[in-house]
Amino acid sequence: MTDSAPVFFLSYARTPGAQGSDADRPVFSFFNELSEQVARLTDVAAVNAGYVDHPDTPSYSWLSALAACRVFVPLYAPRYFTDPLCGRQWSAFKRRIGPDYGRAMVPVLWIPASQGTTLPMAALDIPAHLPREDGDGDQYAQDRYAESGLYQLMEMEEDDQRVYREALGRLAQRIARSWADSPARPVSIEKLTDRRGLEDAFAPQPSKPTLRITVLAPTISRLPPGREAASYGADTESWRPYRTAPGTLTQQAFALARNLGFEPELVTFEKACEGNAHDCSAQEPVRPIAPSVLVVDAWVLGDLRIAEEVRHIFQANRPWLAVLAVLAEDDPQTLRDEVRLRSLLEKTLSRHRHRRGVSHTARGTAARGIRTADAFAWLFAELVKSCYLRYLDSIQDVAARPSSARSHGVRRPTSD
């Protein structure tokens, strides 16, 4: 740490309006007292103990402080979590520190939230409890701090003032410990902001569209006749067809879905059949729940009942559902039985009208059997994007493309 780097950065929500600076004087008074105690505990000059942003301070000043300080001290108050500047300061410090940023944060409960409100997602793991110490007065201080917040304790007299002084001392000690243990190292302002800019950590995040994923594969307790157990586990989620790929196929599919901007949901085969199987008696068009993917291990198609259920799904021709069949080339037993397994796939898909005449499309390639993990990833991405657009077409009556489709980097497929 450089000689001029502050130990802590005090982040607070400015009071709006022309009189905001006067209204924020308690914040600056608290900052001065906290800086004095932190300076004594860390043996640094008082001027370097902390940094607080004043209304007339240029933005590069607080960015410089955030790029060098070791501890971030947010003043929790209802207005703090609605202030975009506070959200950007939080994001800047978190980006700089990385996953362990919570170790370098010491929140202060300035004004308690009103009843019924909760912390935003970004702050759920960083609670503003008062650091504990041994002593009879510990619980009383905890209760008064949680009930009133530091601002009210600061403005009161007698017992509350004693609690304020006690809380101030504990916070200073916690800052000093975090300063000694913090992984933070100074960075340049350019690295702190970079091309992504600084996002408001407390801004509501847009919801992600759901992608339903169904994995149809054997389990150790229900293996096809003669099938070895090496690729399977206690449930279908344990299936690992590609020996050279890390993790299970379900884990791979979930990671791919999240990279594409979707929230994956694992759906059982029985549940997938309910919404996607062909029903000749249906009078009304089926309204899809979400874009869907069915991943099939060719080995299960030796079971005539399962093969028939899969065939019904194919016959239904749901445009929002993609089927990917797996024939892993790095599985020795699959290679030995490849001719028979391909025959099972052909028989199961032979009545699916998209199966014939489209052998060179993504859907046709996926239905014939995917040999490698890289090919699976590519086909998964292509088919999920097209299923999402076709899902949107199925649930709306107008032809206009909603902005959510564009936001996921997809375009209308011509043939997949």
XYZ file of C-alpha atoms in Angstrom:
416
model
C 0.000 0.000 0.000
C 1.283 3.469 -0.873
C 1.812 6.066 1.825
C -1.218 8.078 0.650
C -3.602 5.122 0.256
C -6.516 5.259 2.723
C -7.151 2.359 5.052
C -10.910 2.495 4.399
C -13.352 4.065 1.965
C -16.602 5.372 3.487
C -19.476 4.983 1.028
C -22.709 6.821 1.833
C -25.835 8.086 0.083
C -25.781 11.861 -0.298
C -28.862 13.771 0.806
C -30.446 15.244 -2.356
C -31.124 18.954 -2.761
C -29.266 22.213 -2.208
C -29.022 21.620 1.543
C -27.662 18.104 1.159
C -24.169 18.982 2.317
C -25.466 20.412 5.601
C -27.776 17.423 6.082
C -24.833 15.069 5.656
C -22.736 16.685 8.372
C -23.408 13.747 10.781
C -21.808 11.463 8.194
C -18.682 13.604 8.070
C -18.577 13.852 11.866
C -18.807 10.066 12.161
C -16.114 9.719 9.494
C -13.736 11.974 11.437
C -14.236 10.053 14.681
C -13.865 6.703 12.942
C -10.702 7.879 11.163
C -9.113 8.910 14.470
C -9.729 5.515 16.046
C -8.616 3.582 12.955
C -5.441 5.689 12.791
C -4.549 4.745 16.362
C -5.226 1.063 15.773
C -3.293 0.841 12.496
C -0.515 3.265 13.374
C -1.070 5.339 10.229
C -1.455 9.090 9.921
C -5.003 10.266 10.593
C -5.143 11.891 7.178
C -4.566 8.470 5.574
C -6.930 6.496 7.789
C -10.009 6.968 5.633
C -11.580 8.597 2.611
C -15.073 10.067 2.243
C -16.533 11.620 -0.873
C -17.686 15.251 -0.547
C -20.272 16.848 -2.864
C -17.676 18.951 -4.667
C -15.188 16.095 -5.102
C -14.413 15.152 -8.738
C -15.138 11.565 -9.708
C -11.488 10.680 -10.327
C -10.781 11.435 -6.657
C -13.091 8.772 -5.265
C -12.065 6.383 -8.042
C -8.441 6.849 -6.996
C -9.351 6.141 -3.376
C -11.312 3.020 -4.326
C -8.393 1.804 -6.422
C -6.054 1.990 -3.416
C -7.996 1.441 -0.163
C -8.078 -1.932 1.569
C -11.454 -1.770 3.316
C -14.861 -0.689 2.025
C -17.268 0.759 4.639
C -20.820 1.224 3.319
C -23.328 3.148 5.459
C -26.453 1.000 5.248
C -29.647 3.051 4.976
C -32.785 2.717 2.823
C -31.548 5.461 0.497
C -28.100 3.849 0.166
C -29.476 0.927 -1.840
C -31.344 3.213 -4.257
C -28.400 5.545 -4.946
C -26.710 4.649 -8.292
C -23.415 6.210 -7.158
C -23.299 3.923 -4.103
C -24.083 0.941 -6.321
C -21.237 1.847 -8.678
C -18.791 2.286 -5.788
C -19.791 -1.142 -4.457
C -19.311 -2.669 -7.927
C -15.894 -1.040 -8.329
C -14.592 -2.424 -5.032
C -16.081 -5.873 -5.633
C -14.566 -6.034 -9.132
C -11.176 -5.078 -7.775
C -11.119 -7.575 -4.907
C -12.869 -10.506 -6.560
C -14.753 -13.370 -4.856
C -13.275 -12.603 -1.408
C -14.562 -9.021 -1.370
C -16.730 -9.748 1.683
C -13.599 -10.064 3.846
C -12.716 -6.469 3.021
C -16.161 -4.958 3.704
C -17.266 -3.566 7.060
C -20.880 -2.379 6.762
C -22.291 0.174 9.199
C -26.000 0.144 10.062
C -26.611 3.876 9.744
C -30.411 3.892 9.468
C -32.358 0.618 9.852
C -34.588 -0.454 6.985
C -38.329 -0.018 7.422
C -40.340 -3.057 8.438
C -40.974 -5.493 5.604
C -37.998 -4.442 3.485
C -34.943 -6.586 2.850
C -31.403 -6.086 1.657
C -30.793 -6.317 -2.098
C -29.213 -9.499 -3.421
C -25.769 -7.891 -3.644
C -25.713 -7.207 0.110
C -27.338 -10.369 1.474
C -23.990 -11.971 2.310
C -22.606 -8.805 3.946
C -24.840 -8.250 7.022
C -24.385 -5.123 9.129
C -24.254 -6.737 12.546
C -22.204 -5.147 15.305
C -18.935 -7.034 15.970
C -19.249 -8.902 19.256
C -17.073 -8.595 22.320
C -17.129 -10.290 25.699
C -18.971 -8.441 28.428
C -22.361 -7.999 30.066
C -23.232 -5.005 27.934
C -22.643 -6.795 24.664
C -26.238 -7.901 24.028
C -27.642 -4.507 25.023
C -25.346 -2.773 22.541
C -26.282 -5.282 19.843
C -29.988 -4.710 20.400
C -29.779 -0.917 20.511
C -27.610 -0.842 17.390
C -29.981 -3.112 15.451
C -33.054 -1.210 16.628
C -31.905 2.376 16.144
C -28.879 2.407 13.878
C -25.729 4.412 14.449
C -27.134 7.753 13.281
C -29.838 7.836 15.955
C -27.449 6.609 18.653
C -25.057 9.375 17.674
C -27.731 12.052 18.106
C -28.988 10.823 21.495
C -27.517 11.309 24.959
C -26.451 9.290 28.002
C -26.982 5.529 27.494
C -27.332 5.799 23.723
C -24.173 7.902 23.512
C -22.313 5.210 25.444
C -23.620 2.607 23.015
C -22.543 4.824 20.123
C -19.007 5.058 21.506
C -18.919 1.301 22.035
C -20.165 0.636 18.510
C -17.688 3.133 17.075
C -14.816 1.355 18.815
C -15.889 -2.082 17.639
C -16.265 -0.913 14.040
C -12.809 0.656 14.146
C -11.344 -2.601 15.450
C -13.037 -4.591 12.726
C -11.737 -2.185 10.071
C -8.227 -2.511 11.481
C -8.439 -6.319 11.386
C -9.808 -6.276 7.826
C -7.043 -3.871 6.818
C -4.426 -6.275 8.136
C -6.042 -9.313 6.506
C -7.411 -7.757 3.320
C -6.272 -9.250 0.000
C -6.756 -5.855 -1.670
C -3.845 -4.396 -3.603
C -3.791 -1.010 -5.382
C -4.762 -0.967 -9.072
C -5.001 1.715 -11.731
C -8.251 3.597 -12.265
C -8.342 2.222 -15.820
C -8.308 -1.351 -14.510
C -10.988 -0.502 -11.968
C -13.418 0.781 -14.597
C -12.268 -0.863 -17.883
C -14.508 -1.046 -20.939
C -17.451 -2.535 -19.071
C -17.939 0.649 -17.064
C -19.301 0.561 -13.535
C -22.709 -1.003 -13.054
C -25.077 -0.219 -10.208
C -24.779 -3.287 -7.968
C -28.237 -2.656 -6.487
C -30.166 -2.082 -9.715
C -32.846 -4.716 -10.358
C -31.512 -7.369 -12.690
C -33.590 -8.348 -15.737
C -35.057 -11.792 -15.356
C -33.572 -14.521 -17.518
C -35.790 -16.718 -19.710
C -36.134 -20.296 -18.539
C -34.703 -23.208 -20.516
C -36.154 -26.600 -19.610
C -33.597 -29.409 -19.869
C -34.500 -33.097 -19.755
C -31.832 -35.813 -19.632
C -32.920 -39.323 -20.584
C -30.277 -41.879 -19.641
C -29.937 -45.115 -17.658
C -28.922 -45.279 -14.013
C -26.713 -47.825 -12.306
C -29.773 -49.554 -10.865
C -31.490 -49.736 -14.284
C -28.874 -50.456 -16.943
C -29.776 -51.787 -20.395
C -28.881 -55.477 -20.856
C -25.127 -55.851 -21.262
C -24.398 -52.165 -20.716
C -21.379 -51.298 -18.570
C -21.899 -48.939 -15.613
C -18.836 -46.714 -16.095
C -20.764 -43.745 -17.551
C -23.656 -43.749 -15.081
C -24.561 -43.013 -11.492
C -27.419 -43.173 -9.033
C -29.584 -40.823 -11.152
C -29.745 -39.514 -14.705
C -27.975 -36.328 -13.618
C -24.840 -38.421 -12.976
C -24.593 -39.517 -16.624
C -21.166 -38.723 -18.087
C -21.047 -39.942 -21.708
C -18.007 -37.946 -22.828
C -15.105 -39.357 -20.850
C -12.728 -36.550 -21.858
C -15.105 -33.742 -20.831
C -15.180 -32.407 -17.253
C -18.318 -32.970 -15.224
C -21.587 -34.658 -16.054
C -23.669 -33.951 -19.131
C -26.240 -32.134 -16.973
C -23.530 -29.857 -15.608
C -22.283 -29.157 -19.127
C -25.805 -28.353 -20.359
C -26.503 -26.037 -17.417
C -23.238 -24.152 -17.960
C -23.984 -23.756 -21.678
C -27.516 -22.525 -20.936
C -26.274 -19.882 -18.499
C -23.627 -18.729 -20.963
C -26.416 -18.217 -23.498
C -28.354 -16.063 -21.027
C -30.939 -18.594 -19.846
C -31.880 -19.917 -16.430
C -31.805 -23.724 -16.778
C -34.452 -25.887 -15.136
C -34.102 -29.658 -14.920
C -37.335 -31.430 -15.909
C -37.995 -35.159 -15.588
C -38.754 -37.160 -18.725
C -42.254 -37.928 -17.443
C -42.991 -34.220 -17.029
C -41.527 -33.415 -20.434
C -43.803 -36.002 -22.012
C -46.878 -34.351 -20.493
C -46.343 -31.096 -22.338
C -44.719 -32.257 -25.555
C -46.054 -35.681 -26.558
C -48.347 -35.967 -29.591
C -52.084 -35.948 -28.785
C -54.388 -36.573 -31.745
C -57.489 -35.714 -29.689
C -56.307 -32.251 -28.660
C -58.687 -29.557 -29.916
C -56.678 -26.518 -28.830
C -53.107 -25.671 -29.824
C -50.529 -26.420 -27.165
C -49.136 -23.341 -25.430
C -45.505 -24.018 -24.505
C -44.187 -23.374 -21.020
C -40.615 -22.586 -22.082
C -38.070 -23.528 -24.745
C -36.927 -27.069 -24.068
C -34.104 -29.509 -24.762
C -34.296 -33.295 -24.550
C -30.922 -35.072 -24.399
C -31.175 -38.802 -25.107
C -28.664 -41.579 -24.533
C -29.141 -43.934 -27.501
C -28.719 -46.870 -25.107
C -32.138 -46.248 -23.500
C -33.928 -46.751 -26.827
C -33.481 -50.489 -26.496
C -36.403 -50.262 -24.064
C -39.482 -50.430 -26.335
C -41.665 -48.438 -23.916
C -39.159 -45.593 -23.656
C -38.567 -45.618 -27.409
C -42.293 -45.268 -28.021
C -42.565 -42.337 -25.629
C -39.651 -40.598 -27.335
C -41.279 -41.290 -30.714
C -44.482 -39.590 -29.528
C -42.509 -36.502 -28.642
C -40.957 -36.485 -32.123
C -44.325 -36.904 -33.793
C -45.667 -33.911 -31.893
C -43.187 -31.716 -33.816
C -42.967 -29.033 -31.118
C -40.868 -26.225 -32.660
C -39.721 -24.999 -29.247
C -38.200 -28.389 -28.336
C -34.858 -29.721 -29.580
C -33.664 -33.303 -29.286
C -29.991 -34.178 -29.007
C -28.959 -37.834 -29.167
C -25.583 -38.833 -27.746
C -23.218 -41.439 -29.243
C -19.923 -40.707 -27.543
C -16.920 -41.804 -29.599
C -14.663 -41.942 -26.528
C -16.842 -44.679 -24.969
C -15.369 -48.025 -26.141
C -18.611 -49.954 -25.659
C -20.617 -47.372 -27.603
C -18.125 -47.619 -30.457
C -18.462 -51.407 -30.507
C -22.287 -51.165 -30.617
C -22.493 -48.078 -32.836
C -24.287 -49.773 -35.735
C -27.016 -51.142 -33.497
C -27.385 -47.856 -31.598
C -27.672 -45.854 -34.816
C -30.347 -48.276 -35.963
C -32.290 -47.606 -32.754
C -32.079 -43.869 -33.374
C -33.216 -44.293 -36.984
C -36.205 -46.413 -35.989
C -37.220 -44.011 -33.233
C -36.945 -40.938 -35.450
C -38.134 -42.441 -38.728
C -41.668 -41.046 -38.367
C -40.499 -37.575 -37.418
C -41.033 -35.460 -40.524
C -38.116 -33.199 -39.653
C -35.817 -36.241 -39.590
C -35.935 -36.869 -43.358
C -34.601 -34.366 -45.852
C -32.818 -32.286 -43.211
C -29.843 -34.497 -42.465
C -27.420 -31.626 -42.863
C -29.228 -29.242 -40.500
C -28.409 -28.870 -36.817
C -31.546 -30.794 -35.859
C -30.708 -33.628 -38.242
C -27.115 -33.828 -37.039
C -28.198 -33.832 -33.397
C -30.754 -36.578 -34.027
C -28.233 -38.908 -35.682
C -25.997 -38.967 -32.586
C -23.406 -36.506 -31.296
C -19.946 -38.017 -31.025
C -17.891 -35.400 -29.120
C -18.351 -32.900 -26.284
C -17.332 -30.007 -28.554
C -19.953 -30.965 -31.115
C -22.525 -31.249 -28.344
C -21.725 -27.720 -27.142
C -22.041 -26.244 -30.637
C -25.292 -28.037 -31.470
C -26.758 -27.251 -28.044
C -26.133 -23.528 -28.561
C -27.537 -23.494 -32.106
C -30.684 -25.412 -31.246
C -31.396 -23.556 -28.015
C -31.286 -20.204 -29.817
C -33.653 -21.369 -32.534
C -36.001 -23.012 -30.005
C -36.151 -19.765 -28.067
C -37.229 -17.787 -31.130
C -39.770 -20.423 -32.113
C -41.049 -20.429 -28.548
C -41.616 -16.662 -28.799
C -43.488 -17.167 -32.071
C -45.700 -19.747 -30.378
C -46.778 -17.570 -27.458
C -47.538 -14.303 -29.252
C -50.151 -13.322 -31.785
C -48.201 -10.528 -33.445
C -45.187 -10.872 -35.679
C -43.114 -8.129 -34.028
C -39.955 -9.475 -32.426
C -39.681 -8.482 -28.726
C -36.539 -6.841 -27.428
C -35.808 -9.835 -25.177
C -35.013 -11.949 -28.252
C -32.470 -9.449 -29.461
C -30.920 -9.194 -26.017
C -29.815 -12.815 -26.169
C -27.893 -12.407 -29.401
C -30.166 -14.632 -31.463
C -31.679 -14.197 -34.908
C -34.553 -15.913 -36.644
C -33.423 -19.309 -37.892
C -34.009 -20.214 -41.520
C -33.220 -23.906 -41.154
C -31.855 -25.695 -38.114
